[in-house]
Coordinates of C-alpha atoms in Angstrom, one line a residue:
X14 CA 92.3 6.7 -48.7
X15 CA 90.2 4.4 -51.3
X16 CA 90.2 5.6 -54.7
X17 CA 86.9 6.5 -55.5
X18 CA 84.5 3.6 -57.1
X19 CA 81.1 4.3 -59.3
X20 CA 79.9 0.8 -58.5
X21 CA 79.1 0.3 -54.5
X22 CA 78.5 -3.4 -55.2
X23 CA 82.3 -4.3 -56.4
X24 CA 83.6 -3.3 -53.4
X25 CA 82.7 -6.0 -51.2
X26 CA 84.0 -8.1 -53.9
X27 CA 87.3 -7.4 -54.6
X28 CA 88.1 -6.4 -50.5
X29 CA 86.8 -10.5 -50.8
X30 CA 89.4 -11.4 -53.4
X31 CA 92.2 -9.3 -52.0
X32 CA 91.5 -11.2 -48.4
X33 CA 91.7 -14.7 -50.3
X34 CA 94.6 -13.8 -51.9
X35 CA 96.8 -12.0 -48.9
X36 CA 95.8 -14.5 -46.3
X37 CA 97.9 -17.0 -48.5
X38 CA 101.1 -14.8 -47.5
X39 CA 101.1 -15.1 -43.8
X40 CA 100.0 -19.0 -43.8
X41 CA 102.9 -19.9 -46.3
X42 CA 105.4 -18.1 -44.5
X43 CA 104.3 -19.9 -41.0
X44 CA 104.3 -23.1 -43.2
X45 CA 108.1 -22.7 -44.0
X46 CA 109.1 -21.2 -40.3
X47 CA 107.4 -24.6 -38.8
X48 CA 108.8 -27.1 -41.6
X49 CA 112.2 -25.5 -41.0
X50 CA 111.8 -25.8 -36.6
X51 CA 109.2 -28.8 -36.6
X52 CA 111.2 -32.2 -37.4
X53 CA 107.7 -34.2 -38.4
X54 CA 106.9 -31.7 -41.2
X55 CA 106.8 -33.2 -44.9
X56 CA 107.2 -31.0 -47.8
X57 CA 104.3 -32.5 -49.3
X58 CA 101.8 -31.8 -46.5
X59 CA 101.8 -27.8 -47.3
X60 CA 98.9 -28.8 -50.1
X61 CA 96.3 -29.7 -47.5
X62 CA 97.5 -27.6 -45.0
X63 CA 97.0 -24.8 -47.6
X64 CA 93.6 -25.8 -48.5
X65 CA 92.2 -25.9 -45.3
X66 CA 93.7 -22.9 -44.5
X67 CA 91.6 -21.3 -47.4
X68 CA 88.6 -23.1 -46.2
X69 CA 88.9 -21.7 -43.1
X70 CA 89.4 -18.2 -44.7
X71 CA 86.5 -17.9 -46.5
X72 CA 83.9 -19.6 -43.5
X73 CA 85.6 -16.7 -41.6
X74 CA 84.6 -14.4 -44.4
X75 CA 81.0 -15.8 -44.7
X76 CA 80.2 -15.2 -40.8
X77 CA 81.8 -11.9 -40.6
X78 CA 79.4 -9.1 -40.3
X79 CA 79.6 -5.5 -39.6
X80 CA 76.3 -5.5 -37.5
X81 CA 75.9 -7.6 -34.0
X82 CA 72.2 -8.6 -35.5
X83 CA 69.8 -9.4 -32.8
X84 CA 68.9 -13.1 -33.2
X85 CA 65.6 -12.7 -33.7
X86 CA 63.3 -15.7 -33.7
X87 CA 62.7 -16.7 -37.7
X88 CA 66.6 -16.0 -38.4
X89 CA 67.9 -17.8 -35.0
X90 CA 68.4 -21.0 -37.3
X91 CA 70.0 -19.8 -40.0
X92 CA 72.8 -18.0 -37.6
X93 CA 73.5 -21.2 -35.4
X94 CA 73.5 -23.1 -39.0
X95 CA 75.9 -20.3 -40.4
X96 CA 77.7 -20.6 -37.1
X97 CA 77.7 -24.7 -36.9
X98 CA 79.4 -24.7 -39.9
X99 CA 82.6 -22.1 -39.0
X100 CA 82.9 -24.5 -36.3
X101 CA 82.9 -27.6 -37.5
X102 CA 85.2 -25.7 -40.6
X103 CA 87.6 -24.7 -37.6
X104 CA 87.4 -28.7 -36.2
X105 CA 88.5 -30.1 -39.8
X106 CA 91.0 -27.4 -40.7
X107 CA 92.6 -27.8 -36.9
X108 CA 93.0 -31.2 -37.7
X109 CA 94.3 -31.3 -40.9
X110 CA 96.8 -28.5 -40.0
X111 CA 98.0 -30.2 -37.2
X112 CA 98.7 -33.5 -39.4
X113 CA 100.7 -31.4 -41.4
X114 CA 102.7 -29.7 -39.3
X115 CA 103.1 -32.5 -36.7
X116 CA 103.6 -35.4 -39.4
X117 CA 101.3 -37.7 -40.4
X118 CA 102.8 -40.7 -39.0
X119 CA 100.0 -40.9 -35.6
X120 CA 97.4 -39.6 -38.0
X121 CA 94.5 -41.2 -34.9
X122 CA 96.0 -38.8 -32.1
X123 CA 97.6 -36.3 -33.5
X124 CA 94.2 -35.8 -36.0
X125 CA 91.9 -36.2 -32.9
X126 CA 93.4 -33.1 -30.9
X127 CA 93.4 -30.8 -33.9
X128 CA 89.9 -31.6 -34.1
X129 CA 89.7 -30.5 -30.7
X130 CA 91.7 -27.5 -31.1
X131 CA 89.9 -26.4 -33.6
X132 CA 86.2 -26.5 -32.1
X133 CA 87.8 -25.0 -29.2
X134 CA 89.1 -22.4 -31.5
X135 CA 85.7 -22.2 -33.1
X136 CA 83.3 -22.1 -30.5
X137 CA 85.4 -19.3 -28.8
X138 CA 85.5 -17.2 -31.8
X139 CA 81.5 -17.3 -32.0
X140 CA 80.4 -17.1 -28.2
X141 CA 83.1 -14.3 -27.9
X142 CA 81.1 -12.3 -30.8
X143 CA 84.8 -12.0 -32.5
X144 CA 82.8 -12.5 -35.6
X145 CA 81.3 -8.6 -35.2
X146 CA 83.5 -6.3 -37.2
X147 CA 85.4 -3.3 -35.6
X148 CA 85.9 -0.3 -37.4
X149 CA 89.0 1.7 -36.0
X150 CA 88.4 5.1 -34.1
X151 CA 92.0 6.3 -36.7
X152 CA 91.7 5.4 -40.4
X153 CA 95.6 4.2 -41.2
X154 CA 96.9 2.3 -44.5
X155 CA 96.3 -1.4 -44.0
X156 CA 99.8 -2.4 -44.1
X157 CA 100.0 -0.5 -41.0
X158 CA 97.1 -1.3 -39.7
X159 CA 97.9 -5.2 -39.9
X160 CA 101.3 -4.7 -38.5
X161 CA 99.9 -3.0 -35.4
X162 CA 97.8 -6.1 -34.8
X163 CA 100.5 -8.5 -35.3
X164 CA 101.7 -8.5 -31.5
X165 CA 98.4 -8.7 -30.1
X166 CA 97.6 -11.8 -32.7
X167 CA 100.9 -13.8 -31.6
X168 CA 99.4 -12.6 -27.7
X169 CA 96.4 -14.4 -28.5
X170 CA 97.5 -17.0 -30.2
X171 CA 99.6 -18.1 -26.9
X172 CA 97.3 -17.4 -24.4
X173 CA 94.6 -19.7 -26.6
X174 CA 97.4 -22.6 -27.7
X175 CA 98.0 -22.9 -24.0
X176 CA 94.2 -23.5 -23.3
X177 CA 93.9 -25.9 -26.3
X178 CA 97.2 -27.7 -25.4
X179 CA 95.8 -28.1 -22.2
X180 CA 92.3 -29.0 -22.9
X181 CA 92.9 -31.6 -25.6
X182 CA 95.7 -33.0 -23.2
X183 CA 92.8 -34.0 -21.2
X184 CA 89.8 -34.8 -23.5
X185 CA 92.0 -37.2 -25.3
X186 CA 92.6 -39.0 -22.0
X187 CA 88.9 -38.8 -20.9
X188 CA 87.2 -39.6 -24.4
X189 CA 87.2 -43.4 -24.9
X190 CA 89.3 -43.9 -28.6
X191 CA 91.2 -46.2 -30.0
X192 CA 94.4 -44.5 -30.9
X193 CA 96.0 -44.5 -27.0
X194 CA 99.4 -46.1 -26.7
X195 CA 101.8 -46.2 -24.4
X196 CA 104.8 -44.4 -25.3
X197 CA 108.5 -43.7 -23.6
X198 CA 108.3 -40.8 -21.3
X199 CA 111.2 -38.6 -23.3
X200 CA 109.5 -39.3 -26.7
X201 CA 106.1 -38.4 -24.7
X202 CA 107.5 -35.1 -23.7
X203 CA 108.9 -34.6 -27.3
X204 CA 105.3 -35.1 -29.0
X205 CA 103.9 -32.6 -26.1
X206 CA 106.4 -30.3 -27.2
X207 CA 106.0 -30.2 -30.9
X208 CA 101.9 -30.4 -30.6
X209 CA 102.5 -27.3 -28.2
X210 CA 104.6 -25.3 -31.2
X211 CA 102.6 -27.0 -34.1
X212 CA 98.8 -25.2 -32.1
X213 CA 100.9 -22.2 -31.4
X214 CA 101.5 -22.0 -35.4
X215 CA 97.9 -22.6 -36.2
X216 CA 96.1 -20.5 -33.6
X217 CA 98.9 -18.1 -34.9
X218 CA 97.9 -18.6 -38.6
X219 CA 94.5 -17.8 -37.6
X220 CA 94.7 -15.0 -35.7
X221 CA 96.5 -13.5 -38.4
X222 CA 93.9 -14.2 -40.8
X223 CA 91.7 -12.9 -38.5
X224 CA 93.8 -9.3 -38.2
X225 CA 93.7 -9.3 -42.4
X226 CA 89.8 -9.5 -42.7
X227 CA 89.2 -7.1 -40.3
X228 CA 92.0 -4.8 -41.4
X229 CA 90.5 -5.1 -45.5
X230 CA 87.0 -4.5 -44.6
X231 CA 87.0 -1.8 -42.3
X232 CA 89.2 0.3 -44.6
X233 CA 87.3 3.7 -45.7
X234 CA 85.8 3.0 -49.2
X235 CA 85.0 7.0 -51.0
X236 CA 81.4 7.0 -52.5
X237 CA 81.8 9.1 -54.7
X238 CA 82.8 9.7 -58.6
X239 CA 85.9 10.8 -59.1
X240 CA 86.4 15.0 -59.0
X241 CA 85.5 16.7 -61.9
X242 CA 83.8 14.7 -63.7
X243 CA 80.5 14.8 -65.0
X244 CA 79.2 13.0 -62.6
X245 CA 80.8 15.2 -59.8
X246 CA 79.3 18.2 -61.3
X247 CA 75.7 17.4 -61.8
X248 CA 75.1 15.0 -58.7
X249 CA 78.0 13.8 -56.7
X250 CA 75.8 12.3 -53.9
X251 CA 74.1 9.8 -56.3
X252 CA 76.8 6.8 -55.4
X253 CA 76.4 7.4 -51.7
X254 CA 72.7 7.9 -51.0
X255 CA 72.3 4.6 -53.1
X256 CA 74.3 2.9 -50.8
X257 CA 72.9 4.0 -47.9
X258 CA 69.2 3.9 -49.0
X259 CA 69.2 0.7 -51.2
X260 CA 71.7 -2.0 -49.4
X261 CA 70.5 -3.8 -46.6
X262 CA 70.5 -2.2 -43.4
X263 CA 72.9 -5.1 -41.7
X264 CA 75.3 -5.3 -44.7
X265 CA 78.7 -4.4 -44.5
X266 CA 78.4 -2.1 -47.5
X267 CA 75.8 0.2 -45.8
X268 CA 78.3 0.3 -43.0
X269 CA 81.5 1.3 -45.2
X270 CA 79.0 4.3 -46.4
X271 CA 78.1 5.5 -43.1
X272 CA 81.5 5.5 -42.5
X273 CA 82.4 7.4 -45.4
X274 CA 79.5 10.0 -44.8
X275 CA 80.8 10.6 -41.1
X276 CA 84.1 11.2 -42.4
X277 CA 83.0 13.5 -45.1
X278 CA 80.7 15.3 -42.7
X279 CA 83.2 16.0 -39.4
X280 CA 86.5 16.3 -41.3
X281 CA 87.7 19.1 -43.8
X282 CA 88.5 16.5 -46.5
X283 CA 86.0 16.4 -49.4
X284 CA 84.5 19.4 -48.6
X285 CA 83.2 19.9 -52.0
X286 CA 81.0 16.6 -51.6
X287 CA 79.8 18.2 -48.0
X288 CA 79.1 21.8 -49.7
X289 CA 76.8 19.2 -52.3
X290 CA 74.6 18.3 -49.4
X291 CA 73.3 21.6 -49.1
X292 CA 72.1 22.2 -52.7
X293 CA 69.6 24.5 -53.5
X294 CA 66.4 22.9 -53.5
X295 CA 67.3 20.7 -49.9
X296 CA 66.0 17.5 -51.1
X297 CA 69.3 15.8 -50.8
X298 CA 69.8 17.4 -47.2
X299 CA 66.6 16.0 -46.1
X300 CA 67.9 12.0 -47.7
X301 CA 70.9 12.8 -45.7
X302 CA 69.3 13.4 -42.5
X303 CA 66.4 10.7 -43.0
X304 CA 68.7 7.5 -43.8
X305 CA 70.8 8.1 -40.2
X306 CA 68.2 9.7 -38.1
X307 CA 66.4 6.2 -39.0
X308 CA 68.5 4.0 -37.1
X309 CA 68.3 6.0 -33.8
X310 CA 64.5 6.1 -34.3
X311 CA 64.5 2.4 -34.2
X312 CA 66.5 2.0 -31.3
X313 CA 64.6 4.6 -29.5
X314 CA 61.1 2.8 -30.5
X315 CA 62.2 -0.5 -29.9
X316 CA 63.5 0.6 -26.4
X317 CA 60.6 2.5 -25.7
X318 CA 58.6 -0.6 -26.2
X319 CA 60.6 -2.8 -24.0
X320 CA 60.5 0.0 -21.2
X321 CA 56.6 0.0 -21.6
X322 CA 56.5 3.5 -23.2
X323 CA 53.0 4.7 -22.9
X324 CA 54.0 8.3 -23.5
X325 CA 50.5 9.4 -25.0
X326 CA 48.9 8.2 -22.0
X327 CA 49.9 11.5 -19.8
X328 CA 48.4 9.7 -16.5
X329 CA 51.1 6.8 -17.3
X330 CA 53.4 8.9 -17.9
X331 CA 55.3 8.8 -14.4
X332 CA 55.1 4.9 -13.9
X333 CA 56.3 4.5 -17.8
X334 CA 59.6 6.0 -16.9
X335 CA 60.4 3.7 -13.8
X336 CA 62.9 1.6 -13.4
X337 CA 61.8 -2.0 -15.9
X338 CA 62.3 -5.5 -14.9
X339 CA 64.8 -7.6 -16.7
X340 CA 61.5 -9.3 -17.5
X341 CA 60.9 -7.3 -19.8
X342 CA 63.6 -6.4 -22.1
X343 CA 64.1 -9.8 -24.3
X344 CA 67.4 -10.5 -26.3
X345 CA 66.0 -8.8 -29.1
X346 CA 65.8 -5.6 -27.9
X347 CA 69.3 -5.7 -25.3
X348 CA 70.9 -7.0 -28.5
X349 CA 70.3 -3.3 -29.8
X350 CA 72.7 -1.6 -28.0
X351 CA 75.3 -3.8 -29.3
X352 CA 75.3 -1.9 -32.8
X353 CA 77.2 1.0 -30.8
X354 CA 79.4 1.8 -33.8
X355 CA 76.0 2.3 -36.0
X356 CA 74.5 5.0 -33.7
X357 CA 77.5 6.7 -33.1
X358 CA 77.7 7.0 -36.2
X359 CA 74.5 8.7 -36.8
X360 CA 74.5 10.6 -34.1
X361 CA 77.9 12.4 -35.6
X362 CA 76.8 12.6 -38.5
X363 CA 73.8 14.7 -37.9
X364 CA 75.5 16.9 -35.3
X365 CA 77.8 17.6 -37.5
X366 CA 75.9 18.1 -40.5
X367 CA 73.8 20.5 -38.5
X368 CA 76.8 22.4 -36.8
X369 CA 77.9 23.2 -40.2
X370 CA 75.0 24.5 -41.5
X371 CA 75.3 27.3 -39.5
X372 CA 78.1 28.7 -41.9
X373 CA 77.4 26.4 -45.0
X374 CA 73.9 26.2 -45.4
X375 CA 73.4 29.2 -48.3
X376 CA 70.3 28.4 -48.9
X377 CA 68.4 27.4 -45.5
X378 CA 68.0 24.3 -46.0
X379 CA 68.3 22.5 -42.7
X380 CA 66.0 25.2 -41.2
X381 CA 63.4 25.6 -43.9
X382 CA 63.0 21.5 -44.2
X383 CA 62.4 21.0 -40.6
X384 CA 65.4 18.9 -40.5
X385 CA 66.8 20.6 -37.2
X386 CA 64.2 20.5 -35.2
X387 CA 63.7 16.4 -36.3
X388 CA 67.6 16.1 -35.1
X389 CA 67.5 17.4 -32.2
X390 CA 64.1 15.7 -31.0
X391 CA 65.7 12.9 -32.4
X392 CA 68.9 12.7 -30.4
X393 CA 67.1 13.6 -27.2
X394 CA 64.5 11.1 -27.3
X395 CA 66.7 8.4 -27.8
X396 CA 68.7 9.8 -25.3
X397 CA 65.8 9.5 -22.6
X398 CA 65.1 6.0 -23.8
X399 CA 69.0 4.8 -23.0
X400 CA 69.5 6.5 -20.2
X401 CA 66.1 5.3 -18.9
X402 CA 67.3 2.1 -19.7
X403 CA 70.1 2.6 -17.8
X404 CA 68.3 3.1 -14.5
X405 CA 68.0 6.7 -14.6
X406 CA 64.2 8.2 -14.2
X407 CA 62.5 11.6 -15.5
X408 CA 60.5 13.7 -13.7
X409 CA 58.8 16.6 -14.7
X410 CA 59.2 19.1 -12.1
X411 CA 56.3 21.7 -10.8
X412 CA 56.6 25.2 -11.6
X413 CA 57.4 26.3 -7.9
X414 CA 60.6 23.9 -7.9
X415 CA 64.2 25.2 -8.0
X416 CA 65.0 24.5 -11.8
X417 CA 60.7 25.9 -12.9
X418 CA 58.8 24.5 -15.3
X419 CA 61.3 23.9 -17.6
X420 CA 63.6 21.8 -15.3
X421 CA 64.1 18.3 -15.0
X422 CA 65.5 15.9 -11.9
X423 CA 67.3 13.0 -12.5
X424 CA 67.5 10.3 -10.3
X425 CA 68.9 6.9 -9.8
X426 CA 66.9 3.6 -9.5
X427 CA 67.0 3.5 -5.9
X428 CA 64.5 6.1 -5.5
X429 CA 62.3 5.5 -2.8
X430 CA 59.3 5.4 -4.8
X431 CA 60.8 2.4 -6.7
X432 CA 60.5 -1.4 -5.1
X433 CA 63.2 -3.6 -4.0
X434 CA 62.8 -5.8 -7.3
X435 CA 62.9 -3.2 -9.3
X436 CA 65.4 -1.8 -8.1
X437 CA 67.4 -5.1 -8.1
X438 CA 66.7 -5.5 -11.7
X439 CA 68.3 -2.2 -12.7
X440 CA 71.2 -2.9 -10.1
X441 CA 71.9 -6.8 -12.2
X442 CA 71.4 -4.7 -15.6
X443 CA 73.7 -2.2 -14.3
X444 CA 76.7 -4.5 -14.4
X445 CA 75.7 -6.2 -17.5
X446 CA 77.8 -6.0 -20.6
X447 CA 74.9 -4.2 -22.4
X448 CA 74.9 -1.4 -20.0
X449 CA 78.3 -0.6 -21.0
X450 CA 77.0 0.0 -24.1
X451 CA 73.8 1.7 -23.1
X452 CA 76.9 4.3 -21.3
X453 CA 78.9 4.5 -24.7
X454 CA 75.8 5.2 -26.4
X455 CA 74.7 8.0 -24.2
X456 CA 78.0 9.8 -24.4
X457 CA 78.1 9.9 -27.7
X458 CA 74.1 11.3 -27.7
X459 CA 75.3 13.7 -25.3
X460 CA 78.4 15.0 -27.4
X461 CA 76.2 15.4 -30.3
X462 CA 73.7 17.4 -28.4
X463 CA 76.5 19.9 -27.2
X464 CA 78.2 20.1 -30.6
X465 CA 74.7 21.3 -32.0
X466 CA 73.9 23.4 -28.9
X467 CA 77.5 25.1 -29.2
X468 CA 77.0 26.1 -32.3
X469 CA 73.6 27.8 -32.6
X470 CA 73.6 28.8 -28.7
X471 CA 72.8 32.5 -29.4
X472 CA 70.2 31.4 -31.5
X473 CA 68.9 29.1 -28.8
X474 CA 68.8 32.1 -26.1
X475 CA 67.2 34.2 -28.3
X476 CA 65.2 32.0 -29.3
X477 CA 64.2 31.0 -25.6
X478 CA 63.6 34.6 -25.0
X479 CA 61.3 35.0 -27.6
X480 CA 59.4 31.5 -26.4
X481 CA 60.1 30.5 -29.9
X482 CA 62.4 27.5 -28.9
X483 CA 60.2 24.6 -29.0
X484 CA 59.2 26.1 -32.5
X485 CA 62.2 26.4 -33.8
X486 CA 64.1 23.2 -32.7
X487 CA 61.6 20.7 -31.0
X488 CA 58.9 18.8 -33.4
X489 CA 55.5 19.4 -33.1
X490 CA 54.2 15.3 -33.2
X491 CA 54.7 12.9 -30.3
X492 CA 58.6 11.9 -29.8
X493 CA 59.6 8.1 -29.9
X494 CA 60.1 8.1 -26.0
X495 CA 58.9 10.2 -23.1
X496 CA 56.7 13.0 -24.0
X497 CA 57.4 16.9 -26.0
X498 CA 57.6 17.9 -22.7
X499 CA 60.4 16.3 -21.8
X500 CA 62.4 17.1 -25.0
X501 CA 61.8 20.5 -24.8
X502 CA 63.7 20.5 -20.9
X503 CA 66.0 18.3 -21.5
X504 CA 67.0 21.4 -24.6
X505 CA 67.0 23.7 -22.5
X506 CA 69.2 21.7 -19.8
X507 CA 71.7 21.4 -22.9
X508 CA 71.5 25.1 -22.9
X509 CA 72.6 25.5 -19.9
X510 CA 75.5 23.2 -20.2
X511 CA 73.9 21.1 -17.1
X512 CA 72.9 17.7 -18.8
X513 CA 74.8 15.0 -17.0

């Protein structure tokens, strides 16, 4: 676990420093294992192999980011310029690394194919979105974390060297330069050999550096002062509602706090700092609740306006829940689901939070603010935008049907009320990487919605007996996607433990 910090802003620099400093390890020691194996390799060439190394390192660092941003429109040229220069990074270090592990001695070829190694290396790192940070499901101590990755890096690395050895085998032939000679066939197959080792060591070298960023900042940072202190007595919640409120919403360092607020919130570690959400007044509750209910709000309004959500138009109301066109969902808003580890997130969060409140909320808070009913409108209303998203249509049944009023049938996109184009849209989106999210998303939606269910299900049947259910956990204003109607069945289909 991270020792605890009063100042949310250092942390992103010094997990910065410690990468600059531990990538340095790994790079030295491949240094030495090819200068020991690799005939060509001066002594002296370890300088710019080194610095290269470092400048690769820290363009890594600079494109990294915990959130898979939508490119929107006014940013798009910033990120290909942010992008451009990784790769063109990647080109220069390639080729100065493989000068210095090959030998400097055909400095024309030998510098021309690490160029091309290293855009290759480049360009497959950004298109691949390897850029994206990935928080592990298991918190572990980096060392360990690192070493688990080493196999997979060296994996990598061999698959990608074989590619690049290939690739620049073949651009150097087909490019018109003037550094081709003719060369004996043994000493031929010698330089092939080397080249092969010397982009095995660098793709290596980078993988590796690769495994260390990742490994350094998506380790659990604790926002929190330390325990008992004066801070942790009056208002130990301060360090992490800043964070979360105040940071920007696509920085890494609002992402490390989510973290740490999911971990806080489903584990029974730091229970005092859980037991100081529900304080007497509920005002720090109701922060809680607000800052990660917010995100699934967006994505549930920004789907809703690529599926043509009309839901205060009730005559619309069928024909806004069919099956959309690819048409009509843009980059912007398929790009979305791509922030799965955000809204999962979230979601856990305030399931959680609300599952415990059951037995930890003294005072009433998550009741008396409202805050239940906005969670569980919330979650299902986003859930109604994904899975509509994901080809799946809501009907609102008629009284005189088998589930009554209150039920709802699902259907897939080949109903027969739906067109062929339609329903050839949802089939294309249906194999689509982003419906794989749109899938993880709605698991994770539907998990929370159970975990909150399970918990207050007496409640809920009373409650449902009484007719007080829609009161008691269902908003009064319009949800972000389908209509109150619509919540208030798909409840009550969580009730009976049949939502699928």
């Amino acid at each position: 676990m991270s020792p605890t910090t009063s100042n949310p802003q250092s942390i992103l620099n010094n997990r910065f420093l410690s990468y600059l400093i531990w990538q340095s390890i790994p790079s030295t020691l491949i240094f030495i294992f090819s200068f020991s194996f690799l005939p060509k390799t001066p002594l002296w060439s370890f300088l710019p192999f080194i610095t290269f190394q470092f400048l690769f390192s820290v363009t890594l660092s600079f494109i990294s980011s915990a959130s898979s941003h939508p490119i929107f429109l006014p940013r798009r040229l910033k990120l290909s310029l942010t992008f451009l220069l990784f790769v063109t990074a990647s080109a220069f270090s390639g080729s100065v690394a493989a000068l210095s592990l090959f030998g400097f001695n055909d400095f024309g070829r030998v510098g021309l194919r690490g160029f091309l190694v290293g855009s290759m290396f480049g360009f497959h790192y950004v298109f691949k979105r390897r850029w994206v940070l990935e928080f592990p499901i298991i918190q572990r101590p980096p060392f360990f974390n690192f070493k688990m990755g080493i196999p997979l890096a060296a994996k990598r690395a061999f698959k990608l060297s074989t590619v690049a050895f290939i690739f620049s085998a073949i651009l150097l032939e087909i490019i018109p330069h003037n550094f081709k000679c003719s060369i004996a066939t043994q000493a031929f197959v010698a330089e092939q050999i080397v080249f092969f080792v010397a982009s095995f060591a660098i793709f290596f070298c980078w993988e590796l550096t690769h495994n260390l960023h990742r490994v350094l900042h998506t380790k659990r940072s604790v926002f929190a002062p330390p325990k008992g202190s004066a801070a942790a007595e009056t208002n130990p919640s301060e360090h992490l509602l800043s964070a979360l409120e105040e940071s920007n919403p696509t920085s890494l360092l609002r992402y490390l706090a989510y973290l740490d607020l999911c971990m806080v919130c489903e584990n029974n570690v730091d229970t005092w700092r859980r037991a100081a959400f529900f304080e007497e007044t509920g005002e720090t509750y109701k922060r809680v609740i607000a800052v990660c209910l917010k995100p699934l709000e967006q994505l549930a309004s920004r789907l809703g306006e690529a599926l043509g959500n009309s839901s205060d138009k009730s005559t619309q109301l069928s024909s806004q829940l069919n099956s959309p066109t690819d048409a009509r969902l843009d980059l912007k808003h398929v790009e979305e689901l791509y922030n799965f580890q955000l809204y999962a997130w979230c979601s856990r969060i305030v399931a959680s939070l609300t599952a415990c409140s059951r037995k930890e909320d003294k005072f009433g808070a998550a009741q008396l603010s409202g805050s239940n009913a906005a969670v569980v409108s919330t979650l299902i209303s986003c859930l109604l935008a994904v899975e509509n998203f994901m080809g799946k249509k809501t009907n609102l049944q008629s009284p005189n049907q088998l589930l009554g009023s209150a039920g709802i049938k699902w259907a897939t996109v080949n109903s027969g009320r739906l067109d062929i184009a339609a329903a050839a849209a949802g089939s294309k989106r249906k194999n689509g990487p982003a419906n794989s999210k749109a899938y993880a998303i709605a698991d994770v939606l539907k998990t929370s919605i159970y975990q909150i269910v399970s918990a207050f299900h007496d409640e809920m049947l009373a409650g449902t007996k009484a007719s007080l259910l829609e009161k008691d956990w269902v908003t009064s204003e319009k949800p972000l996607f389908g209509s109150r109607e619509m919540v208030i069945q798909k409840l009550r289909l969580f009730l009976d433990f049949r939502a699928t």
